Coordinates of C-alpha atoms and ligand atoms in Angstrom, one line a residue:
M1 CA 121.9 15.0 -53.6
T2 CA 118.8 14.6 -50.9
D3 CA 119.5 15.3 -47.3
V4 CA 116.8 12.6 -46.0
L5 CA 115.3 9.8 -48.3
V6 CA 112.4 8.6 -46.5
I7 CA 110.8 5.2 -47.6
F8 CA 107.6 3.7 -47.1
G9 CA 107.4 0.0 -47.5
P10 CA 105.0 -2.4 -48.4
N11 CA 101.0 -1.4 -47.5
L12 CA 101.8 1.6 -46.1
N13 CA 100.4 3.2 -49.4
M14 CA 97.0 2.1 -47.8
L15 CA 97.2 3.8 -44.5
G16 CA 94.1 5.8 -43.6
T17 CA 91.8 2.8 -44.7
R18 CA 94.3 0.0 -43.6
E19 CA 93.3 -1.3 -40.0
P20 CA 93.1 2.7 -38.5
E21 CA 92.4 1.0 -35.0
I22 CA 96.4 -0.4 -35.3
Y23 CA 97.7 2.6 -37.7
G24 CA 95.5 5.7 -37.3
A25 CA 93.5 7.8 -39.6
D26 CA 96.3 9.5 -41.4
S27 CA 96.5 8.7 -45.2
M28 CA 100.3 8.1 -46.6
A29 CA 99.9 11.2 -48.6
D30 CA 99.1 13.1 -45.2
I31 CA 102.1 11.7 -43.5
M32 CA 104.2 13.0 -46.2
A33 CA 103.1 16.4 -46.4
A34 CA 103.7 16.7 -42.8
V35 CA 107.1 15.4 -43.3
A36 CA 107.6 17.7 -46.0
D37 CA 106.4 20.6 -44.1
R38 CA 108.7 19.9 -40.7
A39 CA 111.7 19.2 -43.3
A40 CA 111.1 22.6 -45.0
D41 CA 111.1 24.1 -41.3
L42 CA 114.3 22.3 -40.7
G43 CA 116.0 23.3 -43.7
R44 CA 116.4 19.7 -45.1
R45 CA 115.8 18.5 -48.7
V46 CA 113.7 15.4 -48.6
E47 CA 112.5 12.9 -51.0
M48 CA 109.9 10.1 -50.5
V49 CA 109.5 6.8 -52.1
Q50 CA 106.9 4.0 -51.5
S51 CA 107.0 0.6 -52.9
N52 CA 105.4 -2.6 -52.3
D53 CA 108.2 -4.4 -53.8
E54 CA 111.0 -5.6 -51.8
A55 CA 113.7 -5.6 -55.0
V56 CA 112.7 -2.1 -55.9
L57 CA 113.5 -1.1 -52.2
V58 CA 116.9 -2.9 -52.2
T59 CA 117.7 -1.0 -55.5
T60 CA 116.5 2.4 -54.3
I61 CA 118.8 2.0 -51.0
Q62 CA 121.4 0.9 -53.2
N63 CA 121.0 3.8 -55.1
A64 CA 120.9 6.4 -51.9
R65 CA 124.6 5.9 -51.4
E66 CA 125.0 8.4 -54.3
D67 CA 121.9 10.4 -54.0
A68 CA 121.2 10.7 -50.0
A69 CA 123.0 12.0 -47.0
S70 CA 120.5 9.9 -44.7
I71 CA 117.6 7.5 -44.6
L72 CA 114.5 7.4 -42.8
F73 CA 112.9 4.1 -43.2
N74 CA 109.6 2.4 -42.5
L75 CA 110.1 -1.1 -44.2
A76 CA 106.7 -2.6 -42.6
A77 CA 106.4 -6.3 -43.0
Y78 CA 109.7 -6.5 -44.7
T79 CA 111.2 -5.3 -41.3
H80 CA 110.7 -8.9 -40.2
T81 CA 111.9 -10.8 -43.0
S82 CA 114.4 -9.1 -45.3
V83 CA 117.8 -10.0 -44.9
A84 CA 118.4 -8.2 -48.4
L85 CA 117.0 -5.0 -47.3
R86 CA 119.3 -5.5 -44.1
D87 CA 122.2 -5.9 -46.2
A88 CA 121.5 -2.8 -48.4
L89 CA 121.0 -0.5 -45.4
A90 CA 124.4 -1.9 -44.1
M91 CA 126.3 -0.8 -47.1
F92 CA 124.9 3.0 -46.4
D93 CA 126.8 5.1 -44.0
G94 CA 125.1 7.9 -43.6
P95 CA 122.4 8.2 -40.7
K96 CA 119.7 5.4 -40.6
V97 CA 116.6 5.6 -38.7
E98 CA 113.9 3.0 -38.4
V99 CA 110.4 4.0 -37.8
H100 CA 107.1 2.1 -37.5
L101 CA 103.5 3.7 -36.4
S102 CA 102.7 0.9 -34.0
N103 CA 104.6 -0.4 -31.0
N104 CA 105.7 -3.8 -32.4
D105 CA 106.9 -5.1 -29.1
R106 CA 103.1 -4.6 -28.3
R107 CA 102.0 -7.0 -30.8
E108 CA 102.1 -10.5 -32.3
D109 CA 105.5 -12.2 -31.6
F110 CA 106.8 -12.4 -35.1
R111 CA 106.7 -8.5 -35.1
Q112 CA 109.2 -8.2 -32.3
A113 CA 111.9 -9.2 -34.2
S114 CA 113.6 -6.6 -36.7
M115 CA 116.0 -7.6 -39.3
T116 CA 116.8 -3.9 -39.9
A117 CA 117.0 -2.5 -36.6
G118 CA 120.6 -3.9 -35.7
V119 CA 122.0 -1.7 -38.9
S120 CA 120.1 1.6 -38.1
D121 CA 121.1 4.1 -35.5
G122 CA 118.2 4.2 -33.8
S123 CA 114.6 3.3 -33.8
I124 CA 111.2 5.3 -33.1
V125 CA 108.0 3.0 -32.5
G126 CA 104.7 3.6 -31.3
F127 CA 103.6 7.1 -32.1
G128 CA 101.3 6.7 -34.8
S129 CA 102.1 8.8 -37.9
D130 CA 104.3 11.0 -35.4
S131 CA 106.8 8.4 -35.6
F132 CA 107.7 10.1 -39.1
L133 CA 108.4 13.3 -37.4
L134 CA 110.0 12.0 -34.5
G135 CA 112.7 10.1 -36.8
L136 CA 113.1 13.5 -39.1
E137 CA 114.0 15.2 -36.0
A138 CA 116.4 12.3 -35.0
I139 CA 118.0 12.4 -38.5
H140 CA 118.4 16.2 -38.6
R141 CA 120.2 15.9 -35.1
L142 CA 122.5 12.9 -36.3
L143 CA 123.2 15.0 -39.6
I144 CA 124.1 17.9 -37.0
R145 CA 126.2 15.6 -35.2
R146 CA 128.1 14.7 -38.5
G147 CA 128.7 18.8 -39.1
D148 CA 125.6 19.0 -41.6
N149 CA 123.7 21.9 -40.4
G150 CA 120.9 22.1 -43.0
M151 CA 119.5 25.5 -43.1
V152 CA 122.4 26.9 -41.8
R153 CA 124.5 25.3 -44.6
Q154 CA 122.0 26.3 -47.0
I155 CA 121.9 30.2 -45.7
M156 CA 125.8 30.2 -46.2
N157 CA 125.6 29.1 -49.7
G158 CA 123.1 31.4 -50.5
D159 CA 120.8 28.6 -51.4
I160 CA 117.9 30.0 -49.5
G161 CA 116.1 33.3 -48.3
Ligands
DQA1 C1 104.6 -1.2 -39.5 C2 104.5 -2.6 -38.5 C3 104.8 -4.1 -39.1 O1 104.9 -5.0 -38.6 C4 103.4 -4.2 -40.1 O2 104.0 -5.3 -41.2 C5 103.4 -2.8 -41.1 C6 103.4 -1.4 -40.4 C7 104.1 0.1 -38.7 O3 104.5 0.8 -39.1 O4 103.6 -0.1 -37.4 O5 103.2 -2.6 -42.3 O6 105.9 -1.0 -39.8

């Protein structure tokens, strides 16, 4: 069981070279490394997945019902189109936070609708790669509110340190 499943949607594997004036210079590997570091500080186990395939993302979210306590997700372009991903997220009971690197509200009209925001606890948009770290912090706090203290729990169980 992982504490936080982090999902990267289509084209996020191209970050770093993909429209850096919009999405910044950090690669997906850079973001994953920063998330892993911060998760370790918070005492949270993370798993990270990237796919360009909507069906793979649906199955990943379905499986998270058994495998993960929470989901941090950037479904990229599918955010604006995918009823299937919305329905998959709706079935997941743990904390769910949507993040975007860019501020969709300042961009084209078609990016201003999110299929998935309405089944999330909240959204963090517009902070570049830091959106993932802020989203992780939000998930951490939502888990604490549910009585799951991460590091504290692990120390009590003798898992670390
Ligand atoms: C994005 C915003 C989406 O509109 C776009 O399709 C992406 C990236 C972001 O993080 O800013 O691929 O999700």
